[in-house]
Each structure stands twice: as structure tokens, then as C-alpha cells.
């Protein structure tokens, strides 16, 4: 019997979602996005996705190998979809989970990455990995630094490569590898999401379907004092960011990380000012 993920409806109390995340390191949230939001988001990303080249140039061969040649990517989603920037990135359920999981280790968390991953027929399974290995210099054990999600923008099935996750692996020694029966697959309807901790082992599944592209949205958040995978301020420059709500601007990294109350300091100032104020004043 393969491992199973817990599945909870999006209107369950946050405490129930947190309990599942604490125990398993991952939880499927059914119906996270309603049908209208899902339709808008899909329509807004369609042009960028149509222009995406599965053979795109990556940073280096290792990144190219990790994603494979049959995957279309659209990163920097906040600059391409207002629905993403307002209703998805600022989704109250996701932010409530981040409040509980990330605020113990920071004054404010930010968007790490908003990245559409469209995996085509024939795409190989991704290497199983932990997202927090990006920040390899952080000594372990460490508090939770990153919270991630994969939001299904179409139905995720075992055949089309639903994300594979290893429940409980957030508590394992970092050198332990899973046995096949310890791996669960996040099959889910469009609009549902699997949320997982940055320390959990997971990876994209192989797409063995004949013609089904598996369109998923990787959305992750990071403690606000650590460098994000995507440079979100450059990806969503001031001309776009100034039209967004302040919460979205802060998530995109425009705000200072203010640890003064903890006898720390500020990160992210411009001319010793908070860039959020400069945006408001039209100075950025
Ligand atoms: Fe990952």
C-alpha cells in the first residue's frame, strides 16, 4: 500500500490544517481556489504559457536536468497575473498557515517563488528533494524557513504526474531516502493544492499520459531575512508593483524586514527608508 496524504476541505479550521502539517509535513487542501478564481488565473497565464519554450535556456545543466525538456515554465507570475498577485499569493488560508509556521523565525515572510510548471507528456519524474536544500549554508536543525504549495490548475492524476511527497520525511535525518511504499501522490481536482514544509521530501511525478499537460502552480513563501529563489522585486518592478495592494507589495519583498523589536535590525532599505513608503510617494 503506498503512503497516503491527508485531505481536508479549504473551510476546515486552520488548526486542523496545521495539525496535519505538523504530523505529516504535507496536507492536501481541497477546493483552495474557487472556480471563478481558477478560471481567471488560467486565462491570465495562458498567453505567457503559450509563449514558453520547453527547451528554454536554464541557469546551468543541473537546473535543466532537474526540470527536464518537456516542461514549460512561467516564473514571476505576480507581474503576469493580477489574480495571482491578489487572490492567490495573498490567499487568506495560505497566509494563515505561513503566519503560524514562519513568523516564529522572522518578523515578516515574503514570496519565495510564484512559478507555473506545465509538465508535458513524457516528462520524467523529478528527483525527490527538499526545497530547503536551496539554502544549504543554514546549519541544521533549523526552524521552518520555507512553506511551499503546489496548486493544481488542472486535474492532477497519477498518470499525468501528480506531485509525489513523502509524509513524515520532514522529521527524518537528512540523509534518509524513502522506500517506494513511503511515497504518496497528490492526486487532486483543479483548484485544490498540496501544501508542504520546505524540509519535506517531494518531487514532480512522471507524466505517462498521451496528451495531458499537467499545469501546476508552485507557490512558496520564505522567512523575510533570507534571499528568495526568484528576485521578486526585479521580476515585478515598481511600475507593476505600485498598482498592487500593500500586502502584495510586502510579499514581493518591497517592505523592509524589521527585526528591531527583537533587538535585530532592518533588511531591505533604500536610502535608509522603507521602499513601501517610497512606492507610495511615487519615488520608486
Ligand atoms: Fe521542490
PDB file of C-alpha atoms and ligand atoms in Angstrom:
ATOM      1  CA  UNK A   1       0.000   0.000   0.000  1.00  0.00           C
ATOM      2  CA  UNK A   2       1.504   3.364  -0.961  1.00  0.00           C
ATOM      3  CA  UNK A   3       1.526   6.160   1.621  1.00  0.00           C
ATOM      4  CA  UNK A   4      -1.468   8.482   1.760  1.00  0.00           C
ATOM      5  CA  UNK A   5      -1.785  12.216   2.298  1.00  0.00           C
ATOM      6  CA  UNK A   6      -4.430  13.728   4.495  1.00  0.00           C
ATOM      7  CA  UNK A   7      -7.111  15.641   2.595  1.00  0.00           C
ATOM      8  CA  UNK A   8      -9.017  18.470   4.221  1.00  0.00           C
ATOM      9  CA  UNK A   9     -11.534  20.890   2.736  1.00  0.00           C
ATOM     10  CA  UNK A  10     -10.410  24.516   2.498  1.00  0.00           C
ATOM     11  CA  UNK A  11     -13.014  25.657   5.042  1.00  0.00           C
ATOM     12  CA  UNK A  12     -11.584  23.462   7.826  1.00  0.00           C
ATOM     13  CA  UNK A  13     -10.142  25.434  10.753  1.00  0.00           C
ATOM     14  CA  UNK A  14      -6.517  26.463  10.280  1.00  0.00           C
ATOM     15  CA  UNK A  15      -5.669  24.456  13.416  1.00  0.00           C
ATOM     16  CA  UNK A  16      -6.703  21.240  11.650  1.00  0.00           C
ATOM     17  CA  UNK A  17      -4.541  22.046   8.622  1.00  0.00           C
ATOM     18  CA  UNK A  18      -1.617  22.882  10.918  1.00  0.00           C
ATOM     19  CA  UNK A  19      -2.038  19.635  12.847  1.00  0.00           C
ATOM     20  CA  UNK A  20      -1.808  17.650   9.603  1.00  0.00           C
ATOM     21  CA  UNK A  21       1.236  19.683   8.503  1.00  0.00           C
ATOM     22  CA  UNK A  22       2.927  19.149  11.843  1.00  0.00           C
ATOM     23  CA  UNK A  23       2.396  15.411  11.746  1.00  0.00           C
ATOM     24  CA  UNK A  24       2.861  14.619   8.045  1.00  0.00           C
ATOM     25  CA  UNK A  25       4.736  17.693   6.742  1.00  0.00           C
ATOM     26  CA  UNK A  26       2.134  17.976   3.956  1.00  0.00           C
ATOM     27  CA  UNK A  27      -1.624  18.215   3.501  1.00  0.00           C
ATOM     28  CA  UNK A  28      -3.968  18.368   0.520  1.00  0.00           C
ATOM     29  CA  UNK A  29      -6.366  21.311   0.787  1.00  0.00           C
ATOM     30  CA  UNK A  30      -9.393  20.552  -1.337  1.00  0.00           C
ATOM     31  CA  UNK A  31     -11.032  23.471  -3.114  1.00  0.00           C
ATOM     32  CA  UNK A  32      -8.437  26.090  -2.151  1.00  0.00           C
ATOM     33  CA  UNK A  33      -9.275  28.177  -5.227  1.00  0.00           C
ATOM     34  CA  UNK A  34     -12.899  28.601  -6.229  1.00  0.00           C
ATOM     35  CA  UNK A  35     -13.949  28.003  -9.833  1.00  0.00           C
ATOM     36  CA  UNK A  36     -14.048  31.705 -10.757  1.00  0.00           C
ATOM     37  CA  UNK A  37     -10.542  32.405  -9.415  1.00  0.00           C
ATOM     38  CA  UNK A  38      -9.193  29.304 -11.113  1.00  0.00           C
ATOM     39  CA  UNK A  39     -10.714  30.287 -14.462  1.00  0.00           C
ATOM     40  CA  UNK A  40      -9.356  33.851 -14.237  1.00  0.00           C
ATOM     41  CA  UNK A  41      -5.902  32.679 -13.254  1.00  0.00           C
ATOM     42  CA  UNK A  42      -5.751  30.147 -16.060  1.00  0.00           C
ATOM     43  CA  UNK A  43      -6.902  32.734 -18.601  1.00  0.00           C
ATOM     44  CA  UNK A  44      -4.360  35.304 -17.395  1.00  0.00           C
ATOM     45  CA  UNK A  45      -1.413  32.907 -17.605  1.00  0.00           C
ATOM     46  CA  UNK A  46      -2.431  31.370 -20.946  1.00  0.00           C
ATOM     47  CA  UNK A  47      -0.517  33.883 -23.143  1.00  0.00           C
ATOM     48  CA  UNK A  48       2.729  33.543 -21.177  1.00  0.00           C
ATOM     49  CA  UNK A  49       2.385  29.774 -21.162  1.00  0.00           C
ATOM     50  CA  UNK A  50       1.756  29.660 -24.911  1.00  0.00           C
ATOM     51  CA  UNK A  51       4.963  31.656 -25.419  1.00  0.00           C
ATOM     52  CA  UNK A  52       7.005  29.450 -23.068  1.00  0.00           C
ATOM     53  CA  UNK A  53       9.578  27.192 -24.711  1.00  0.00           C
ATOM     54  CA  UNK A  54      10.092  23.742 -23.136  1.00  0.00           C
ATOM     55  CA  UNK A  55      13.655  23.872 -24.473  1.00  0.00           C
ATOM     56  CA  UNK A  56      14.389  27.164 -22.699  1.00  0.00           C
ATOM     57  CA  UNK A  57      17.888  28.003 -21.550  1.00  0.00           C
ATOM     58  CA  UNK A  58      18.384  27.308 -17.844  1.00  0.00           C
ATOM     59  CA  UNK A  59      20.969  28.702 -15.455  1.00  0.00           C
ATOM     60  CA  UNK A  60      23.113  25.596 -15.849  1.00  0.00           C
ATOM     61  CA  UNK A  61      22.869  21.916 -16.927  1.00  0.00           C
ATOM     62  CA  UNK A  62      21.896  20.761 -13.418  1.00  0.00           C
ATOM     63  CA  UNK A  63      18.810  23.003 -13.393  1.00  0.00           C
ATOM     64  CA  UNK A  64      17.969  21.900 -16.954  1.00  0.00           C
ATOM     65  CA  UNK A  65      18.222  18.236 -15.892  1.00  0.00           C
ATOM     66  CA  UNK A  66      16.100  18.860 -12.782  1.00  0.00           C
ATOM     67  CA  UNK A  67      13.197  20.252 -14.798  1.00  0.00           C
ATOM     68  CA  UNK A  68      13.679  18.153 -17.949  1.00  0.00           C
ATOM     69  CA  UNK A  69      12.940  19.118 -21.547  1.00  0.00           C
ATOM     70  CA  UNK A  70       9.197  18.568 -21.552  1.00  0.00           C
ATOM     71  CA  UNK A  71       8.215  21.262 -19.101  1.00  0.00           C
ATOM     72  CA  UNK A  72       7.018  24.778 -19.833  1.00  0.00           C
ATOM     73  CA  UNK A  73       7.778  27.389 -17.180  1.00  0.00           C
ATOM     74  CA  UNK A  74       6.328  30.781 -16.382  1.00  0.00           C
ATOM     75  CA  UNK A  75       8.004  32.446 -13.410  1.00  0.00           C
ATOM     76  CA  UNK A  76       7.435  35.921 -11.990  1.00  0.00           C
ATOM     77  CA  UNK A  77       3.696  35.326 -12.009  1.00  0.00           C
ATOM     78  CA  UNK A  78       2.885  38.431  -9.984  1.00  0.00           C
ATOM     79  CA  UNK A  79       3.888  40.536 -12.988  1.00  0.00           C
ATOM     80  CA  UNK A  80       1.760  38.477 -15.383  1.00  0.00           C
ATOM     81  CA  UNK A  81      -1.444  37.764 -13.490  1.00  0.00           C
ATOM     82  CA  UNK A  82      -3.199  40.180 -11.181  1.00  0.00           C
ATOM     83  CA  UNK A  83      -5.336  37.304  -9.931  1.00  0.00           C
ATOM     84  CA  UNK A  84      -2.182  35.526  -8.860  1.00  0.00           C
ATOM     85  CA  UNK A  85      -0.818  38.646  -7.133  1.00  0.00           C
ATOM     86  CA  UNK A  86      -4.001  39.420  -5.225  1.00  0.00           C
ATOM     87  CA  UNK A  87      -6.200  36.337  -4.791  1.00  0.00           C
ATOM     88  CA  UNK A  88      -3.667  33.503  -4.890  1.00  0.00           C
ATOM     89  CA  UNK A  89      -0.433  34.864  -3.396  1.00  0.00           C
ATOM     90  CA  UNK A  90      -2.485  36.683  -0.718  1.00  0.00           C
ATOM     91  CA  UNK A  91      -4.904  33.791  -0.161  1.00  0.00           C
ATOM     92  CA  UNK A  92      -6.038  34.019   3.483  1.00  0.00           C
ATOM     93  CA  UNK A  93      -5.657  30.281   4.132  1.00  0.00           C
ATOM     94  CA  UNK A  94      -2.089  30.190   2.807  1.00  0.00           C
ATOM     95  CA  UNK A  95      -1.155  33.332   4.729  1.00  0.00           C
ATOM     96  CA  UNK A  96      -2.701  31.983   7.947  1.00  0.00           C
ATOM     97  CA  UNK A  97      -0.584  28.849   7.584  1.00  0.00           C
ATOM     98  CA  UNK A  98       2.523  30.988   6.954  1.00  0.00           C
ATOM     99  CA  UNK A  99       1.715  33.158   9.988  1.00  0.00           C
ATOM    100  CA  UNK A 100       1.814  30.066  12.178  1.00  0.00           C
ATOM    101  CA  UNK A 101       4.721  28.302  10.512  1.00  0.00           C
ATOM    102  CA  UNK A 102       7.102  31.108   9.508  1.00  0.00           C
ATOM    103  CA  UNK A 103       6.552  34.029  11.885  1.00  0.00           C
ATOM    104  CA  UNK A 104       8.278  32.205  14.784  1.00  0.00           C
ATOM    105  CA  UNK A 105      11.527  32.648  12.826  1.00  0.00           C
ATOM    106  CA  UNK A 106      11.069  36.077  11.224  1.00  0.00           C
ATOM    107  CA  UNK A 107       9.347  39.442  11.554  1.00  0.00           C
ATOM    108  CA  UNK A 108       7.704  39.077   8.138  1.00  0.00           C
ATOM    109  CA  UNK A 109       7.733  36.407   5.430  1.00  0.00           C
ATOM    110  CA  UNK A 110       7.816  37.005   1.694  1.00  0.00           C
ATOM    111  CA  UNK A 111       7.035  35.268  -1.552  1.00  0.00           C
ATOM    112  CA  UNK A 112       9.852  32.906  -2.456  1.00  0.00           C
ATOM    113  CA  UNK A 113       8.637  31.864  -5.879  1.00  0.00           C
ATOM    114  CA  UNK A 114       5.449  32.032  -7.926  1.00  0.00           C
ATOM    115  CA  UNK A 115       6.211  29.613 -10.724  1.00  0.00           C
ATOM    116  CA  UNK A 116       3.891  27.917 -13.163  1.00  0.00           C
ATOM    117  CA  UNK A 117       5.111  24.448 -14.091  1.00  0.00           C
ATOM    118  CA  UNK A 118       3.379  22.784 -17.037  1.00  0.00           C
ATOM    119  CA  UNK A 119       4.710  19.249 -17.406  1.00  0.00           C
ATOM    120  CA  UNK A 120       4.032  17.624 -20.752  1.00  0.00           C
ATOM    121  CA  UNK A 121       3.503  14.006 -21.800  1.00  0.00           C
ATOM    122  CA  UNK A 122       6.751  12.085 -21.468  1.00  0.00           C
ATOM    123  CA  UNK A 123       8.149  14.335 -18.712  1.00  0.00           C
ATOM    124  CA  UNK A 124      10.275  12.238 -16.378  1.00  0.00           C
ATOM    125  CA  UNK A 125       9.762  12.173 -12.635  1.00  0.00           C
ATOM    126  CA  UNK A 126      11.751  14.878 -10.859  1.00  0.00           C
ATOM    127  CA  UNK A 127      14.459  13.869  -8.431  1.00  0.00           C
ATOM    128  CA  UNK A 128      12.994  13.682  -4.957  1.00  0.00           C
ATOM    129  CA  UNK A 129      14.344  16.602  -2.950  1.00  0.00           C
ATOM    130  CA  UNK A 130      13.777  19.018  -0.091  1.00  0.00           C
ATOM    131  CA  UNK A 131      13.167  22.617  -1.156  1.00  0.00           C
ATOM    132  CA  UNK A 132      15.091  23.996   1.834  1.00  0.00           C
ATOM    133  CA  UNK A 133      18.294  22.489   0.430  1.00  0.00           C
ATOM    134  CA  UNK A 134      18.425  25.672  -1.677  1.00  0.00           C
ATOM    135  CA  UNK A 135      19.713  27.362   1.492  1.00  0.00           C
ATOM    136  CA  UNK A 136      22.429  24.815   2.156  1.00  0.00           C
ATOM    137  CA  UNK A 137      24.513  27.163   4.304  1.00  0.00           C
ATOM    138  CA  UNK A 138      21.916  27.263   7.094  1.00  0.00           C
ATOM    139  CA  UNK A 139      23.071  24.962   9.915  1.00  0.00           C
ATOM    140  CA  UNK A 140      20.685  22.117  10.800  1.00  0.00           C
ATOM    141  CA  UNK A 141      18.469  21.580  12.693  1.00  0.00           C
ATOM    142  CA  UNK A 142      16.754  24.853  11.842  1.00  0.00           C
ATOM    143  CA  UNK A 143      13.251  26.269  12.251  1.00  0.00           C
ATOM    144  CA  UNK A 144      10.890  26.093   9.280  1.00  0.00           C
ATOM    145  CA  UNK A 145      12.245  28.603   6.757  1.00  0.00           C
ATOM    146  CA  UNK A 146      10.054  27.890   3.747  1.00  0.00           C
ATOM    147  CA  UNK A 147       6.446  26.790   3.223  1.00  0.00           C
ATOM    148  CA  UNK A 148       5.541  25.584  -0.251  1.00  0.00           C
ATOM    149  CA  UNK A 149       2.488  24.589  -2.183  1.00  0.00           C
ATOM    150  CA  UNK A 150       1.624  23.054  -5.494  1.00  0.00           C
ATOM    151  CA  UNK A 151      -1.761  24.282  -6.659  1.00  0.00           C
ATOM    152  CA  UNK A 152      -3.447  22.122  -9.282  1.00  0.00           C
ATOM    153  CA  UNK A 153      -4.595  24.304 -12.203  1.00  0.00           C
ATOM    154  CA  UNK A 154      -5.919  21.185 -13.934  1.00  0.00           C
ATOM    155  CA  UNK A 155      -6.762  17.786 -12.529  1.00  0.00           C
ATOM    156  CA  UNK A 156      -3.674  16.057 -11.085  1.00  0.00           C
ATOM    157  CA  UNK A 157      -3.690  12.296 -11.615  1.00  0.00           C
ATOM    158  CA  UNK A 158      -1.138   9.562 -11.025  1.00  0.00           C
ATOM    159  CA  UNK A 159      -0.911   9.217 -14.818  1.00  0.00           C
ATOM    160  CA  UNK A 160      -0.222  12.870 -15.626  1.00  0.00           C
ATOM    161  CA  UNK A 161       2.403  13.279 -12.931  1.00  0.00           C
ATOM    162  CA  UNK A 162       0.731  14.384  -9.706  1.00  0.00           C
ATOM    163  CA  UNK A 163       3.373  15.582  -7.234  1.00  0.00           C
ATOM    164  CA  UNK A 164       4.981  12.831  -5.147  1.00  0.00           C
ATOM    165  CA  UNK A 165       5.539  13.545  -1.450  1.00  0.00           C
ATOM    166  CA  UNK A 166       6.864  11.541   1.475  1.00  0.00           C
ATOM    167  CA  UNK A 167       4.654  12.085   4.536  1.00  0.00           C
ATOM    168  CA  UNK A 168       6.670  12.342   7.752  1.00  0.00           C
ATOM    169  CA  UNK A 169      10.010  12.900   5.991  1.00  0.00           C
ATOM    170  CA  UNK A 170      10.257  16.410   7.488  1.00  0.00           C
ATOM    171  CA  UNK A 171      11.259  14.626  10.694  1.00  0.00           C
ATOM    172  CA  UNK A 172      13.790  12.283   9.112  1.00  0.00           C
ATOM    173  CA  UNK A 173      17.575  12.597   9.179  1.00  0.00           C
ATOM    174  CA  UNK A 174      18.523  14.490   6.016  1.00  0.00           C
ATOM    175  CA  UNK A 175      20.392  11.562   4.515  1.00  0.00           C
ATOM    176  CA  UNK A 176      17.499   9.083   4.715  1.00  0.00           C
ATOM    177  CA  UNK A 177      15.919   8.162   1.383  1.00  0.00           C
ATOM    178  CA  UNK A 178      12.314   6.928   1.091  1.00  0.00           C
ATOM    179  CA  UNK A 179      11.266   3.416   0.189  1.00  0.00           C
ATOM    180  CA  UNK A 180       8.755   3.256  -2.713  1.00  0.00           C
ATOM    181  CA  UNK A 181       5.842   2.488  -0.379  1.00  0.00           C
ATOM    182  CA  UNK A 182       6.597   5.616   1.657  1.00  0.00           C
ATOM    183  CA  UNK A 183       5.832   7.895  -1.312  1.00  0.00           C
ATOM    184  CA  UNK A 184       2.327   9.365  -1.674  1.00  0.00           C
ATOM    185  CA  UNK A 185       0.948  11.064  -4.762  1.00  0.00           C
ATOM    186  CA  UNK A 186      -1.109  14.247  -4.570  1.00  0.00           C
ATOM    187  CA  UNK A 187      -3.928  13.349  -6.917  1.00  0.00           C
ATOM    188  CA  UNK A 188      -6.410  16.204  -6.723  1.00  0.00           C
ATOM    189  CA  UNK A 189      -9.008  18.218  -8.586  1.00  0.00           C
ATOM    190  CA  UNK A 190      -8.236  21.534 -10.280  1.00  0.00           C
ATOM    191  CA  UNK A 191      -8.280  24.285  -7.644  1.00  0.00           C
ATOM    192  CA  UNK A 192      -7.003  22.028  -4.880  1.00  0.00           C
ATOM    193  CA  UNK A 193      -3.477  22.315  -3.513  1.00  0.00           C
ATOM    194  CA  UNK A 194      -0.918  20.354  -1.607  1.00  0.00           C
ATOM    195  CA  UNK A 195       0.872  22.452   0.997  1.00  0.00           C
ATOM    196  CA  UNK A 196       4.170  21.133   2.352  1.00  0.00           C
ATOM    197  CA  UNK A 197       7.041  22.184   4.547  1.00  0.00           C
ATOM    198  CA  UNK A 198      10.387  23.104   2.979  1.00  0.00           C
ATOM    199  CA  UNK A 199      12.006  20.188   4.785  1.00  0.00           C
ATOM    200  CA  UNK A 200       9.674  17.569   3.256  1.00  0.00           C
ATOM    201  CA  UNK A 201      10.907  15.191   0.549  1.00  0.00           C
ATOM    202  CA  UNK A 202       8.919  15.527  -2.687  1.00  0.00           C
ATOM    203  CA  UNK A 203       9.190  15.841  -6.466  1.00  0.00           C
ATOM    204  CA  UNK A 204       7.089  16.083  -9.630  1.00  0.00           C
ATOM    205  CA  UNK A 205       5.729  12.758 -10.889  1.00  0.00           C
ATOM    206  CA  UNK A 206       6.379  11.307 -14.347  1.00  0.00           C
ATOM    207  CA  UNK A 207       3.766  12.307 -16.919  1.00  0.00           C
ATOM    208  CA  UNK A 208       2.828   8.999 -18.565  1.00  0.00           C
ATOM    209  CA  UNK A 209      -0.299  10.342 -20.243  1.00  0.00           C
ATOM    210  CA  UNK A 210      -0.646  10.502 -24.023  1.00  0.00           C
ATOM    211  CA  UNK A 211      -1.657  14.115 -24.320  1.00  0.00           C
ATOM    212  CA  UNK A 212      -2.371  15.682 -20.917  1.00  0.00           C
ATOM    213  CA  UNK A 213      -0.212  18.643 -19.844  1.00  0.00           C
ATOM    214  CA  UNK A 214      -0.102  18.855 -16.061  1.00  0.00           C
ATOM    215  CA  UNK A 215      -0.460  22.524 -15.227  1.00  0.00           C
ATOM    216  CA  UNK A 216       0.552  23.307 -11.650  1.00  0.00           C
ATOM    217  CA  UNK A 217       1.469  26.430  -9.727  1.00  0.00           C
ATOM    218  CA  UNK A 218       4.398  26.214  -7.341  1.00  0.00           C
ATOM    219  CA  UNK A 219       3.859  28.952  -4.787  1.00  0.00           C
ATOM    220  CA  UNK A 220       6.208  29.195  -1.845  1.00  0.00           C
ATOM    221  CA  UNK A 221       6.959  31.595   0.983  1.00  0.00           C
ATOM    222  CA  UNK A 222      10.188  32.260   2.848  1.00  0.00           C
ATOM    223  CA  UNK A 223      11.306  33.956   6.052  1.00  0.00           C
ATOM    224  CA  UNK A 224      11.862  37.583   5.118  1.00  0.00           C
ATOM    225  CA  UNK A 225      15.554  37.799   6.030  1.00  0.00           C
ATOM    226  CA  UNK A 226      16.701  35.073   3.668  1.00  0.00           C
ATOM    227  CA  UNK A 227      17.342  35.546  -0.056  1.00  0.00           C
ATOM    228  CA  UNK A 228      14.469  34.341  -2.232  1.00  0.00           C
ATOM    229  CA  UNK A 229      14.888  31.978  -5.178  1.00  0.00           C
ATOM    230  CA  UNK A 230      13.334  34.479  -7.558  1.00  0.00           C
ATOM    231  CA  UNK A 231      14.380  38.111  -7.343  1.00  0.00           C
ATOM    232  CA  UNK A 232      10.789  39.225  -6.990  1.00  0.00           C
ATOM    233  CA  UNK A 233      11.483  42.972  -6.971  1.00  0.00           C
ATOM    234  CA  UNK A 234      13.136  42.754 -10.381  1.00  0.00           C
ATOM    235  CA  UNK A 235      10.547  40.254 -11.656  1.00  0.00           C
ATOM    236  CA  UNK A 236       7.716  42.569 -10.579  1.00  0.00           C
ATOM    237  CA  UNK A 237       9.215  46.050 -10.946  1.00  0.00           C
ATOM    238  CA  UNK A 238       7.781  49.203  -9.345  1.00  0.00           C
ATOM    239  CA  UNK A 239       5.646  50.152 -12.376  1.00  0.00           C
ATOM    240  CA  UNK A 240       3.618  46.967 -11.773  1.00  0.00           C
ATOM    241  CA  UNK A 241       4.011  46.667  -8.006  1.00  0.00           C
ATOM    242  CA  UNK A 242       2.670  50.168  -7.323  1.00  0.00           C
ATOM    243  CA  UNK A 243      -0.728  49.094  -8.697  1.00  0.00           C
ATOM    244  CA  UNK A 244      -0.972  46.184  -6.237  1.00  0.00           C
ATOM    245  CA  UNK A 245      -2.302  46.179  -2.664  1.00  0.00           C
ATOM    246  CA  UNK A 246       0.291  46.822   0.059  1.00  0.00           C
ATOM    247  CA  UNK A 247       0.090  43.224   1.293  1.00  0.00           C
ATOM    248  CA  UNK A 248       1.118  42.023  -2.161  1.00  0.00           C
ATOM    249  CA  UNK A 249       3.915  44.607  -2.314  1.00  0.00           C
ATOM    250  CA  UNK A 250       5.229  43.366   1.021  1.00  0.00           C
ATOM    251  CA  UNK A 251       5.081  39.750  -0.087  1.00  0.00           C
ATOM    252  CA  UNK A 252       7.042  40.695  -3.191  1.00  0.00           C
ATOM    253  CA  UNK A 253       9.827  41.974  -0.948  1.00  0.00           C
ATOM    254  CA  UNK A 254       9.283  45.717  -1.192  1.00  0.00           C
ATOM    255  CA  UNK A 255       8.906  46.105   2.576  1.00  0.00           C
ATOM    256  CA  UNK A 256      11.813  46.205   5.000  1.00  0.00           C
ATOM    257  CA  UNK A 257      12.274  43.215   7.253  1.00  0.00           C
ATOM    258  CA  UNK A 258      12.055  44.936  10.619  1.00  0.00           C
ATOM    259  CA  UNK A 259      13.555  42.922  13.477  1.00  0.00           C
ATOM    260  CA  UNK A 260      14.085  45.943  15.745  1.00  0.00           C
ATOM    261  CA  UNK A 261      11.538  44.662  18.287  1.00  0.00           C
ATOM    262  CA  UNK A 262      13.713  41.552  18.693  1.00  0.00           C
ATOM    263  CA  UNK A 263      16.817  43.745  19.070  1.00  0.00           C
ATOM    264  CA  UNK A 264      17.795  42.948  15.484  1.00  0.00           C
ATOM    265  CA  UNK A 265      17.868  45.378  12.566  1.00  0.00           C
ATOM    266  CA  UNK A 266      16.397  46.263   9.178  1.00  0.00           C
ATOM    267  CA  UNK A 267      16.962  44.433   5.921  1.00  0.00           C
ATOM    268  CA  UNK A 268      15.971  45.780   2.514  1.00  0.00           C
ATOM    269  CA  UNK A 269      16.156  49.555   2.987  1.00  0.00           C
ATOM    270  CA  UNK A 270      16.575  52.030   0.119  1.00  0.00           C
ATOM    271  CA  UNK A 271      18.333  55.229   1.144  1.00  0.00           C
ATOM    272  CA  UNK A 272      17.599  54.260   4.783  1.00  0.00           C
ATOM    273  CA  UNK A 273      13.854  54.296   4.015  1.00  0.00           C
ATOM    274  CA  UNK A 274      11.182  51.597   3.717  1.00  0.00           C
ATOM    275  CA  UNK A 275      10.682  51.059  -0.048  1.00  0.00           C
ATOM    276  CA  UNK A 276       6.934  50.619   0.584  1.00  0.00           C
ATOM    277  CA  UNK A 277       6.793  54.288   1.587  1.00  0.00           C
ATOM    278  CA  UNK A 278       8.852  55.290  -1.437  1.00  0.00           C
ATOM    279  CA  UNK A 279       6.450  53.385  -3.704  1.00  0.00           C
ATOM    280  CA  UNK A 280       3.515  55.178  -2.068  1.00  0.00           C
ATOM    281  CA  UNK A 281       5.218  58.564  -2.541  1.00  0.00           C
ATOM    282  CA  UNK A 282       5.987  57.836  -6.203  1.00  0.00           C
ATOM    283  CA  UNK A 283       9.705  57.948  -5.510  1.00  0.00           C
ATOM    284  CA  UNK A 284      10.250  54.434  -6.888  1.00  0.00           C
TER     285      UNK A 284
HETATM  286 FE1  LIG B   1      10.508  21.174  -4.961  1.00  0.00          FE
END
